[in-house]
mmCIF file with all atom_site columns, N, CA and C in Angstrom:
data_model
loop_
_atom_site.group_PDB
_atom_site.id
_atom_site.type_symbol
_atom_site.label_atom_id
_atom_site.label_alt_id
_atom_site.label_comp_id
_atom_site.label_asym_id
_atom_site.label_entity_id
_atom_site.label_seq_id
_atom_site.pdbx_PDB_ins_code
_atom_site.Cartn_x
_atom_site.Cartn_y
_atom_site.Cartn_z
_atom_site.occupancy
_atom_site.B_iso_or_equiv
_atom_site.pdbx_formal_charge
_atom_site.auth_seq_id
_atom_site.auth_comp_id
_atom_site.auth_asym_id
_atom_site.auth_atom_id
_atom_site.pdbx_PDB_model_num
ATOM 1   N N  . UNK A 1 1  ? 139.189 -69.130 145.991 1.00 0.00 ? 3  UNK A N  1
ATOM 2   C CA . UNK A 1 1  ? 137.760 -69.131 146.204 1.00 0.00 ? 3  UNK A CA 1
ATOM 3   C C  . UNK A 1 1  ? 137.326 -67.772 146.748 1.00 0.00 ? 3  UNK A C  1
ATOM 4   N N  . UNK A 1 2  ? 136.186 -67.300 146.310 1.00 0.00 ? 4  UNK A N  1
ATOM 5   C CA . UNK A 1 2  ? 135.658 -66.016 146.738 1.00 0.00 ? 4  UNK A CA 1
ATOM 6   C C  . UNK A 1 2  ? 135.206 -66.079 148.183 1.00 0.00 ? 4  UNK A C  1
ATOM 7   N N  . UNK A 1 3  ? 135.538 -65.037 148.944 1.00 0.00 ? 5  UNK A N  1
ATOM 8   C CA . UNK A 1 3  ? 135.087 -64.984 150.334 1.00 0.00 ? 5  UNK A CA 1
ATOM 9   C C  . UNK A 1 3  ? 133.696 -64.370 150.399 1.00 0.00 ? 5  UNK A C  1
ATOM 10  N N  . UNK A 1 4  ? 132.779 -65.092 151.012 1.00 0.00 ? 6  UNK A N  1
ATOM 11  C CA . UNK A 1 4  ? 131.396 -64.653 151.145 1.00 0.00 ? 6  UNK A CA 1
ATOM 12  C C  . UNK A 1 4  ? 131.193 -64.101 152.545 1.00 0.00 ? 6  UNK A C  1
ATOM 13  N N  . UNK A 1 5  ? 130.582 -62.928 152.630 1.00 0.00 ? 7  UNK A N  1
ATOM 14  C CA . UNK A 1 5  ? 130.215 -62.344 153.911 1.00 0.00 ? 7  UNK A CA 1
ATOM 15  C C  . UNK A 1 5  ? 128.748 -62.661 154.143 1.00 0.00 ? 7  UNK A C  1
ATOM 16  N N  . UNK A 1 6  ? 128.470 -63.538 155.103 1.00 0.00 ? 8  UNK A N  1
ATOM 17  C CA . UNK A 1 6  ? 127.106 -63.992 155.381 1.00 0.00 ? 8  UNK A CA 1
ATOM 18  C C  . UNK A 1 6  ? 126.436 -63.104 156.408 1.00 0.00 ? 8  UNK A C  1
ATOM 19  N N  . UNK A 1 7  ? 125.165 -62.786 156.181 1.00 0.00 ? 9  UNK A N  1
ATOM 20  C CA . UNK A 1 7  ? 124.332 -62.093 157.167 1.00 0.00 ? 9  UNK A CA 1
ATOM 21  C C  . UNK A 1 7  ? 123.897 -63.108 158.219 1.00 0.00 ? 9  UNK A C  1
ATOM 22  N N  . UNK A 1 8  ? 123.354 -62.634 159.327 1.00 0.00 ? 10 UNK A N  1
ATOM 23  C CA . UNK A 1 8  ? 122.796 -63.526 160.339 1.00 0.00 ? 10 UNK A CA 1
ATOM 24  C C  . UNK A 1 8  ? 121.639 -64.309 159.713 1.00 0.00 ? 10 UNK A C  1
ATOM 25  N N  . UNK A 1 9  ? 121.392 -65.537 160.155 1.00 0.00 ? 11 UNK A N  1
ATOM 26  C CA . UNK A 1 9  ? 120.306 -66.336 159.579 1.00 0.00 ? 11 UNK A CA 1
ATOM 27  C C  . UNK A 1 9  ? 118.933 -65.696 159.806 1.00 0.00 ? 11 UNK A C  1
ATOM 28  N N  . UNK A 1 10 ? 118.061 -65.863 158.825 1.00 0.00 ? 12 UNK A N  1
ATOM 29  C CA . UNK A 1 10 ? 116.660 -65.484 158.948 1.00 0.00 ? 12 UNK A CA 1
ATOM 30  C C  . UNK A 1 10 ? 115.883 -66.768 159.178 1.00 0.00 ? 12 UNK A C  1
ATOM 31  N N  . UNK A 1 11 ? 115.192 -66.848 160.309 1.00 0.00 ? 13 UNK A N  1
ATOM 32  C CA . UNK A 1 11 ? 114.466 -68.062 160.659 1.00 0.00 ? 13 UNK A CA 1
ATOM 33  C C  . UNK A 1 11 ? 113.004 -67.737 160.929 1.00 0.00 ? 13 UNK A C  1
ATOM 34  N N  . UNK A 1 12 ? 112.112 -68.400 160.226 1.00 0.00 ? 14 UNK A N  1
ATOM 35  C CA . UNK A 1 12 ? 110.692 -68.309 160.526 1.00 0.00 ? 14 UNK A CA 1
ATOM 36  C C  . UNK A 1 12 ? 110.382 -69.423 161.518 1.00 0.00 ? 14 UNK A C  1
ATOM 37  N N  . UNK A 1 13 ? 109.384 -69.244 162.331 1.00 0.00 ? 15 UNK A N  1
ATOM 38  C CA . UNK A 1 13 ? 109.047 -70.225 163.348 1.00 0.00 ? 15 UNK A CA 1
ATOM 39  C C  . UNK A 1 13 ? 108.785 -71.599 162.735 1.00 0.00 ? 15 UNK A C  1
ATOM 40  N N  . UNK A 1 14 ? 109.528 -72.606 163.169 1.00 0.00 ? 16 UNK A N  1
ATOM 41  C CA . UNK A 1 14 ? 109.318 -73.972 162.720 1.00 0.00 ? 16 UNK A CA 1
ATOM 42  C C  . UNK A 1 14 ? 109.810 -74.271 161.317 1.00 0.00 ? 16 UNK A C  1
ATOM 43  N N  . UNK A 1 15 ? 110.545 -73.346 160.709 1.00 0.00 ? 17 UNK A N  1
ATOM 44  C CA . UNK A 1 15 ? 111.023 -73.544 159.334 1.00 0.00 ? 17 UNK A CA 1
ATOM 45  C C  . UNK A 1 15 ? 112.540 -73.536 159.294 1.00 0.00 ? 17 UNK A C  1
ATOM 46  N N  . UNK A 1 16 ? 113.081 -73.819 158.128 1.00 0.00 ? 18 UNK A N  1
ATOM 47  C CA . UNK A 1 16 ? 114.522 -73.737 157.936 1.00 0.00 ? 18 UNK A CA 1
ATOM 48  C C  . UNK A 1 16 ? 114.991 -72.295 158.080 1.00 0.00 ? 18 UNK A C  1
ATOM 49  N N  . UNK A 1 17 ? 116.230 -72.143 158.426 1.00 0.00 ? 19 UNK A N  1
ATOM 50  C CA . UNK A 1 17 ? 116.839 -70.820 158.523 1.00 0.00 ? 19 UNK A CA 1
ATOM 51  C C  . UNK A 1 17 ? 117.659 -70.578 157.254 1.00 0.00 ? 19 UNK A C  1
ATOM 52  N N  . UNK A 1 18 ? 117.458 -69.417 156.661 1.00 0.00 ? 20 UNK A N  1
ATOM 53  C CA . UNK A 1 18 ? 118.176 -69.062 155.450 1.00 0.00 ? 20 UNK A CA 1
ATOM 54  C C  . UNK A 1 18 ? 119.180 -67.965 155.736 1.00 0.00 ? 20 UNK A C  1
ATOM 55  N N  . UNK A 1 19 ? 120.250 -67.957 154.951 1.00 0.00 ? 21 UNK A N  1
ATOM 56  C CA . UNK A 1 19 ? 121.269 -66.914 155.063 1.00 0.00 ? 21 UNK A CA 1
ATOM 57  C C  . UNK A 1 19 ? 121.463 -66.276 153.706 1.00 0.00 ? 21 UNK A C  1
ATOM 58  N N  . UNK A 1 20 ? 121.712 -64.988 153.728 1.00 0.00 ? 22 UNK A N  1
ATOM 59  C CA . UNK A 1 20 ? 122.030 -64.231 152.521 1.00 0.00 ? 22 UNK A CA 1
ATOM 60  C C  . UNK A 1 20 ? 123.444 -63.707 152.692 1.00 0.00 ? 22 UNK A C  1
ATOM 61  N N  . UNK A 1 21 ? 124.226 -63.806 151.631 1.00 0.00 ? 23 UNK A N  1
ATOM 62  C CA . UNK A 1 21 ? 125.601 -63.321 151.680 1.00 0.00 ? 23 UNK A CA 1
ATOM 63  C C  . UNK A 1 21 ? 125.952 -62.555 150.427 1.00 0.00 ? 23 UNK A C  1
ATOM 64  N N  . UNK A 1 22 ? 127.056 -61.844 150.488 1.00 0.00 ? 24 UNK A N  1
ATOM 65  C CA . UNK A 1 22 ? 127.571 -61.110 149.330 1.00 0.00 ? 24 UNK A CA 1
ATOM 66  C C  . UNK A 1 22 ? 129.086 -61.275 149.283 1.00 0.00 ? 24 UNK A C  1
ATOM 67  N N  . UNK A 1 23 ? 129.650 -60.979 148.124 1.00 0.00 ? 25 UNK A N  1
ATOM 68  C CA . UNK A 1 23 ? 131.106 -60.969 148.011 1.00 0.00 ? 25 UNK A CA 1
ATOM 69  C C  . UNK A 1 23 ? 131.551 -59.631 147.432 1.00 0.00 ? 25 UNK A C  1
ATOM 70  N N  . UNK A 1 24 ? 132.828 -59.453 147.322 1.00 0.00 ? 26 UNK A N  1
ATOM 71  C CA . UNK A 1 24 ? 133.375 -58.166 146.865 1.00 0.00 ? 26 UNK A CA 1
ATOM 72  C C  . UNK A 1 24 ? 133.238 -57.944 145.368 1.00 0.00 ? 26 UNK A C  1
ATOM 73  N N  . UNK A 1 25 ? 132.810 -58.961 144.610 1.00 0.00 ? 27 UNK A N  1
ATOM 74  C CA . UNK A 1 25 ? 132.683 -58.804 143.163 1.00 0.00 ? 27 UNK A CA 1
ATOM 75  C C  . UNK A 1 25 ? 131.254 -58.547 142.711 1.00 0.00 ? 27 UNK A C  1
ATOM 76  N N  . UNK A 1 26 ? 130.319 -58.370 143.661 1.00 0.00 ? 28 UNK A N  1
ATOM 77  C CA . UNK A 1 26 ? 128.945 -58.040 143.302 1.00 0.00 ? 28 UNK A CA 1
ATOM 78  C C  . UNK A 1 26 ? 127.994 -59.214 143.219 1.00 0.00 ? 28 UNK A C  1
ATOM 79  N N  . UNK A 1 27 ? 128.420 -60.380 143.677 1.00 0.00 ? 29 UNK A N  1
ATOM 80  C CA . UNK A 1 27 ? 127.539 -61.540 143.676 1.00 0.00 ? 29 UNK A CA 1
ATOM 81  C C  . UNK A 1 27 ? 126.766 -61.627 144.985 1.00 0.00 ? 29 UNK A C  1
ATOM 82  N N  . UNK A 1 28 ? 125.588 -62.254 144.914 1.00 0.00 ? 30 UNK A N  1
ATOM 83  C CA . UNK A 1 28 ? 124.764 -62.496 146.096 1.00 0.00 ? 30 UNK A CA 1
ATOM 84  C C  . UNK A 1 28 ? 124.564 -63.999 146.222 1.00 0.00 ? 30 UNK A C  1
ATOM 85  N N  . UNK A 1 29 ? 124.363 -64.453 147.462 1.00 0.00 ? 31 UNK A N  1
ATOM 86  C CA . UNK A 1 29 ? 124.254 -65.879 147.754 1.00 0.00 ? 31 UNK A CA 1
ATOM 87  C C  . UNK A 1 29 ? 123.090 -66.115 148.698 1.00 0.00 ? 31 UNK A C  1
ATOM 88  N N  . UNK A 1 30 ? 122.395 -67.238 148.522 1.00 0.00 ? 32 UNK A N  1
ATOM 89  C CA . UNK A 1 30 ? 121.356 -67.681 149.441 1.00 0.00 ? 32 UNK A CA 1
ATOM 90  C C  . UNK A 1 30 ? 121.669 -69.131 149.786 1.00 0.00 ? 32 UNK A C  1
ATOM 91  N N  . UNK A 1 31 ? 121.581 -69.447 151.086 1.00 0.00 ? 33 UNK A N  1
ATOM 92  C CA . UNK A 1 31 ? 121.850 -70.813 151.537 1.00 0.00 ? 33 UNK A CA 1
ATOM 93  C C  . UNK A 1 31 ? 121.025 -71.110 152.789 1.00 0.00 ? 33 UNK A C  1
ATOM 94  N N  . UNK A 1 32 ? 120.847 -72.380 153.062 1.00 0.00 ? 34 UNK A N  1
ATOM 95  C CA . UNK A 1 32 ? 120.255 -72.801 154.327 1.00 0.00 ? 34 UNK A CA 1
ATOM 96  C C  . UNK A 1 32 ? 121.356 -72.716 155.378 1.00 0.00 ? 34 UNK A C  1
ATOM 97  N N  . UNK A 1 33 ? 121.029 -72.143 156.526 1.00 0.00 ? 35 UNK A N  1
ATOM 98  C CA . UNK A 1 33 ? 122.019 -72.001 157.590 1.00 0.00 ? 35 UNK A CA 1
ATOM 99  C C  . UNK A 1 33 ? 122.603 -73.367 157.940 1.00 0.00 ? 35 UNK A C  1
ATOM 100 N N  . UNK A 1 34 ? 123.911 -73.416 158.016 1.00 0.00 ? 36 UNK A N  1
ATOM 101 C CA . UNK A 1 34 ? 124.605 -74.659 158.300 1.00 0.00 ? 36 UNK A CA 1
ATOM 102 C C  . UNK A 1 34 ? 124.986 -75.437 157.052 1.00 0.00 ? 36 UNK A C  1
ATOM 103 N N  . UNK A 1 35 ? 124.476 -74.999 155.889 1.00 0.00 ? 37 UNK A N  1
ATOM 104 C CA . UNK A 1 35 ? 124.793 -75.658 154.623 1.00 0.00 ? 37 UNK A CA 1
ATOM 105 C C  . UNK A 1 35 ? 125.264 -74.621 153.597 1.00 0.00 ? 37 UNK A C  1
ATOM 106 N N  . UNK A 1 36 ? 126.028 -73.655 154.068 1.00 0.00 ? 38 UNK A N  1
ATOM 107 C CA . UNK A 1 36 ? 126.459 -72.560 153.211 1.00 0.00 ? 38 UNK A CA 1
ATOM 108 C C  . UNK A 1 36 ? 127.310 -73.015 152.021 1.00 0.00 ? 38 UNK A C  1
ATOM 109 N N  . UNK A 1 37 ? 127.910 -74.203 152.120 1.00 0.00 ? 39 UNK A N  1
ATOM 110 C CA . UNK A 1 37 ? 128.712 -74.698 150.989 1.00 0.00 ? 39 UNK A CA 1
ATOM 111 C C  . UNK A 1 37 ? 127.829 -75.088 149.800 1.00 0.00 ? 39 UNK A C  1
ATOM 112 N N  . UNK A 1 38 ? 126.520 -75.199 150.004 1.00 0.00 ? 40 UNK A N  1
ATOM 113 C CA . UNK A 1 38 ? 125.553 -75.525 148.946 1.00 0.00 ? 40 UNK A CA 1
ATOM 114 C C  . UNK A 1 38 ? 124.660 -74.309 148.719 1.00 0.00 ? 40 UNK A C  1
ATOM 115 N N  . UNK A 1 39 ? 125.195 -73.276 148.101 1.00 0.00 ? 41 UNK A N  1
ATOM 116 C CA . UNK A 1 39 ? 124.463 -72.027 147.938 1.00 0.00 ? 41 UNK A CA 1
ATOM 117 C C  . UNK A 1 39 ? 124.022 -71.790 146.490 1.00 0.00 ? 41 UNK A C  1
ATOM 118 N N  . UNK A 1 40 ? 123.045 -70.906 146.356 1.00 0.00 ? 42 UNK A N  1
ATOM 119 C CA . UNK A 1 40 ? 122.647 -70.393 145.046 1.00 0.00 ? 42 UNK A CA 1
ATOM 120 C C  . UNK A 1 40 ? 123.365 -69.067 144.862 1.00 0.00 ? 42 UNK A C  1
ATOM 121 N N  . UNK A 1 41 ? 123.802 -68.800 143.640 1.00 0.00 ? 43 UNK A N  1
ATOM 122 C CA . UNK A 1 41 ? 124.555 -67.586 143.368 1.00 0.00 ? 43 UNK A CA 1
ATOM 123 C C  . UNK A 1 41 ? 123.940 -66.827 142.204 1.00 0.00 ? 43 UNK A C  1
ATOM 124 N N  . UNK A 1 42 ? 123.860 -65.517 142.346 1.00 0.00 ? 44 UNK A N  1
ATOM 125 C CA . UNK A 1 42 ? 123.431 -64.639 141.253 1.00 0.00 ? 44 UNK A CA 1
ATOM 126 C C  . UNK A 1 42 ? 123.950 -63.244 141.568 1.00 0.00 ? 44 UNK A C  1
ATOM 127 N N  . UNK A 1 43 ? 123.579 -62.277 140.771 1.00 0.00 ? 45 UNK A N  1
ATOM 128 C CA . UNK A 1 43 ? 124.027 -60.909 141.028 1.00 0.00 ? 45 UNK A CA 1
ATOM 129 C C  . UNK A 1 43 ? 123.229 -60.298 142.170 1.00 0.00 ? 45 UNK A C  1
ATOM 130 N N  . UNK A 1 44 ? 123.764 -59.255 142.759 1.00 0.00 ? 46 UNK A N  1
ATOM 131 C CA . UNK A 1 44 ? 123.030 -58.545 143.806 1.00 0.00 ? 46 UNK A CA 1
ATOM 132 C C  . UNK A 1 44 ? 121.735 -57.966 143.251 1.00 0.00 ? 46 UNK A C  1
ATOM 133 N N  . UNK A 1 45 ? 121.771 -57.507 142.008 1.00 0.00 ? 47 UNK A N  1
ATOM 134 C CA . UNK A 1 45 ? 120.559 -56.967 141.386 1.00 0.00 ? 47 UNK A CA 1
ATOM 135 C C  . UNK A 1 45 ? 119.488 -58.050 141.253 1.00 0.00 ? 47 UNK A C  1
ATOM 136 N N  . UNK A 1 46 ? 119.875 -59.260 140.903 1.00 0.00 ? 48 UNK A N  1
ATOM 137 C CA . UNK A 1 46 ? 118.913 -60.362 140.805 1.00 0.00 ? 48 UNK A CA 1
ATOM 138 C C  . UNK A 1 46 ? 118.316 -60.673 142.178 1.00 0.00 ? 48 UNK A C  1
ATOM 139 N N  . UNK A 1 47 ? 119.135 -60.667 143.214 1.00 0.00 ? 49 UNK A N  1
ATOM 140 C CA . UNK A 1 47 ? 118.632 -60.907 144.566 1.00 0.00 ? 49 UNK A CA 1
ATOM 141 C C  . UNK A 1 47 ? 117.681 -59.789 144.974 1.00 0.00 ? 49 UNK A C  1
ATOM 142 N N  . UNK A 1 48 ? 118.046 -58.548 144.674 1.00 0.00 ? 50 UNK A N  1
ATOM 143 C CA . UNK A 1 48 ? 117.185 -57.398 144.984 1.00 0.00 ? 50 UNK A CA 1
ATOM 144 C C  . UNK A 1 48 ? 115.836 -57.552 144.291 1.00 0.00 ? 50 UNK A C  1
ATOM 145 N N  . UNK A 1 49 ? 115.845 -57.941 143.017 1.00 0.00 ? 51 UNK A N  1
ATOM 146 C CA . UNK A 1 49 ? 114.593 -58.142 142.271 1.00 0.00 ? 51 UNK A CA 1
ATOM 147 C C  . UNK A 1 49 ? 113.757 -59.256 142.881 1.00 0.00 ? 51 UNK A C  1
ATOM 148 N N  . UNK A 1 50 ? 114.386 -60.354 143.266 1.00 0.00 ? 52 UNK A N  1
ATOM 149 C CA . UNK A 1 50 ? 113.680 -61.468 143.898 1.00 0.00 ? 52 UNK A CA 1
ATOM 150 C C  . UNK A 1 50 ? 112.987 -61.013 145.176 1.00 0.00 ? 52 UNK A C  1
ATOM 151 N N  . UNK A 1 51 ? 113.704 -60.308 146.020 1.00 0.00 ? 53 UNK A N  1
ATOM 152 C CA . UNK A 1 51 ? 113.136 -59.843 147.288 1.00 0.00 ? 53 UNK A CA 1
ATOM 153 C C  . UNK A 1 51 ? 111.975 -58.888 147.037 1.00 0.00 ? 53 UNK A C  1
ATOM 154 N N  . UNK A 1 52 ? 112.125 -57.962 146.106 1.00 0.00 ? 54 UNK A N  1
ATOM 155 C CA . UNK A 1 52 ? 111.036 -57.025 145.803 1.00 0.00 ? 54 UNK A CA 1
ATOM 156 C C  . UNK A 1 52 ? 109.795 -57.743 145.277 1.00 0.00 ? 54 UNK A C  1
ATOM 157 N N  . UNK A 1 53 ? 109.986 -58.747 144.429 1.00 0.00 ? 55 UNK A N  1
ATOM 158 C CA . UNK A 1 53 ? 108.852 -59.505 143.892 1.00 0.00 ? 55 UNK A CA 1
ATOM 159 C C  . UNK A 1 53 ? 108.150 -60.294 145.002 1.00 0.00 ? 55 UNK A C  1
ATOM 160 N N  . UNK A 1 54 ? 108.932 -60.881 145.899 1.00 0.00 ? 56 UNK A N  1
ATOM 161 C CA . UNK A 1 54 ? 108.333 -61.615 147.020 1.00 0.00 ? 56 UNK A CA 1
ATOM 162 C C  . UNK A 1 54 ? 107.553 -60.653 147.913 1.00 0.00 ? 56 UNK A C  1
ATOM 163 N N  . UNK A 1 55 ? 108.142 -59.492 148.209 1.00 0.00 ? 57 UNK A N  1
ATOM 164 C CA . UNK A 1 55 ? 107.462 -58.507 149.037 1.00 0.00 ? 57 UNK A CA 1
ATOM 165 C C  . UNK A 1 55 ? 106.184 -57.995 148.367 1.00 0.00 ? 57 UNK A C  1
ATOM 166 N N  . UNK A 1 56 ? 106.147 -57.983 147.050 1.00 0.00 ? 58 UNK A N  1
ATOM 167 C CA . UNK A 1 56 ? 104.976 -57.524 146.301 1.00 0.00 ? 58 UNK A CA 1
ATOM 168 C C  . UNK A 1 56 ? 103.879 -58.579 146.246 1.00 0.00 ? 58 UNK A C  1
ATOM 169 N N  . UNK A 1 57 ? 104.153 -59.765 146.797 1.00 0.00 ? 59 UNK A N  1
ATOM 170 C CA . UNK A 1 57 ? 103.126 -60.805 146.867 1.00 0.00 ? 59 UNK A CA 1
ATOM 171 C C  . UNK A 1 57 ? 103.143 -61.803 145.742 1.00 0.00 ? 59 UNK A C  1
ATOM 172 N N  . UNK A 1 58 ? 104.141 -61.743 144.871 1.00 0.00 ? 60 UNK A N  1
ATOM 173 C CA . UNK A 1 58 ? 104.149 -62.637 143.714 1.00 0.00 ? 60 UNK A CA 1
ATOM 174 C C  . UNK A 1 58 ? 104.496 -64.080 144.042 1.00 0.00 ? 60 UNK A C  1
ATOM 175 N N  . UNK A 1 59 ? 104.839 -64.358 145.300 1.00 0.00 ? 61 UNK A N  1
ATOM 176 C CA . UNK A 1 59 ? 105.097 -65.750 145.715 1.00 0.00 ? 61 UNK A CA 1
ATOM 177 C C  . UNK A 1 59 ? 104.089 -66.218 146.755 1.00 0.00 ? 61 UNK A C  1
ATOM 178 N N  . UNK A 1 60 ? 103.051 -65.420 146.986 1.00 0.00 ? 62 UNK A N  1
ATOM 179 C CA . UNK A 1 60 ? 102.056 -65.774 148.010 1.00 0.00 ? 62 UNK A CA 1
ATOM 180 C C  . UNK A 1 60 ? 101.373 -67.101 147.737 1.00 0.00 ? 62 UNK A C  1
ATOM 181 N N  . UNK A 1 61 ? 101.257 -67.476 146.476 1.00 0.00 ? 63 UNK A N  1
ATOM 182 C CA . UNK A 1 61 ? 100.609 -68.742 146.136 1.00 0.00 ? 63 UNK A CA 1
ATOM 183 C C  . UNK A 1 61 ? 101.397 -69.956 146.656 1.00 0.00 ? 63 UNK A C  1
ATOM 184 N N  . UNK A 1 62 ? 102.641 -69.735 147.064 1.00 0.00 ? 64 UNK A N  1
ATOM 185 C CA . UNK A 1 62 ? 103.456 -70.822 147.596 1.00 0.00 ? 64 UNK A CA 1
ATOM 186 C C  . UNK A 1 62 ? 103.242 -71.039 149.086 1.00 0.00 ? 64 UNK A C  1
ATOM 187 N N  . UNK A 1 63 ? 102.532 -70.133 149.714 1.00 0.00 ? 65 UNK A N  1
ATOM 188 C CA . UNK A 1 63 ? 102.308 -70.225 151.168 1.00 0.00 ? 65 UNK A CA 1
ATOM 189 C C  . UNK A 1 63 ? 101.178 -71.176 151.485 1.00 0.00 ? 65 UNK A C  1
#
């Protein structure tokens, strides 16, 4: 099994805490803190694109 290096959890006030991780083969992972065994996996480039799109406001309609 691939070893995932998890970052510290990101927690918004009153919301779930999310963790982002990476592995040595170029994959990126997102999980709810404490439930890392149930993660989403994609490439680091896909994660980078997701973060940039969110920062650009393309997910604001979900707020």
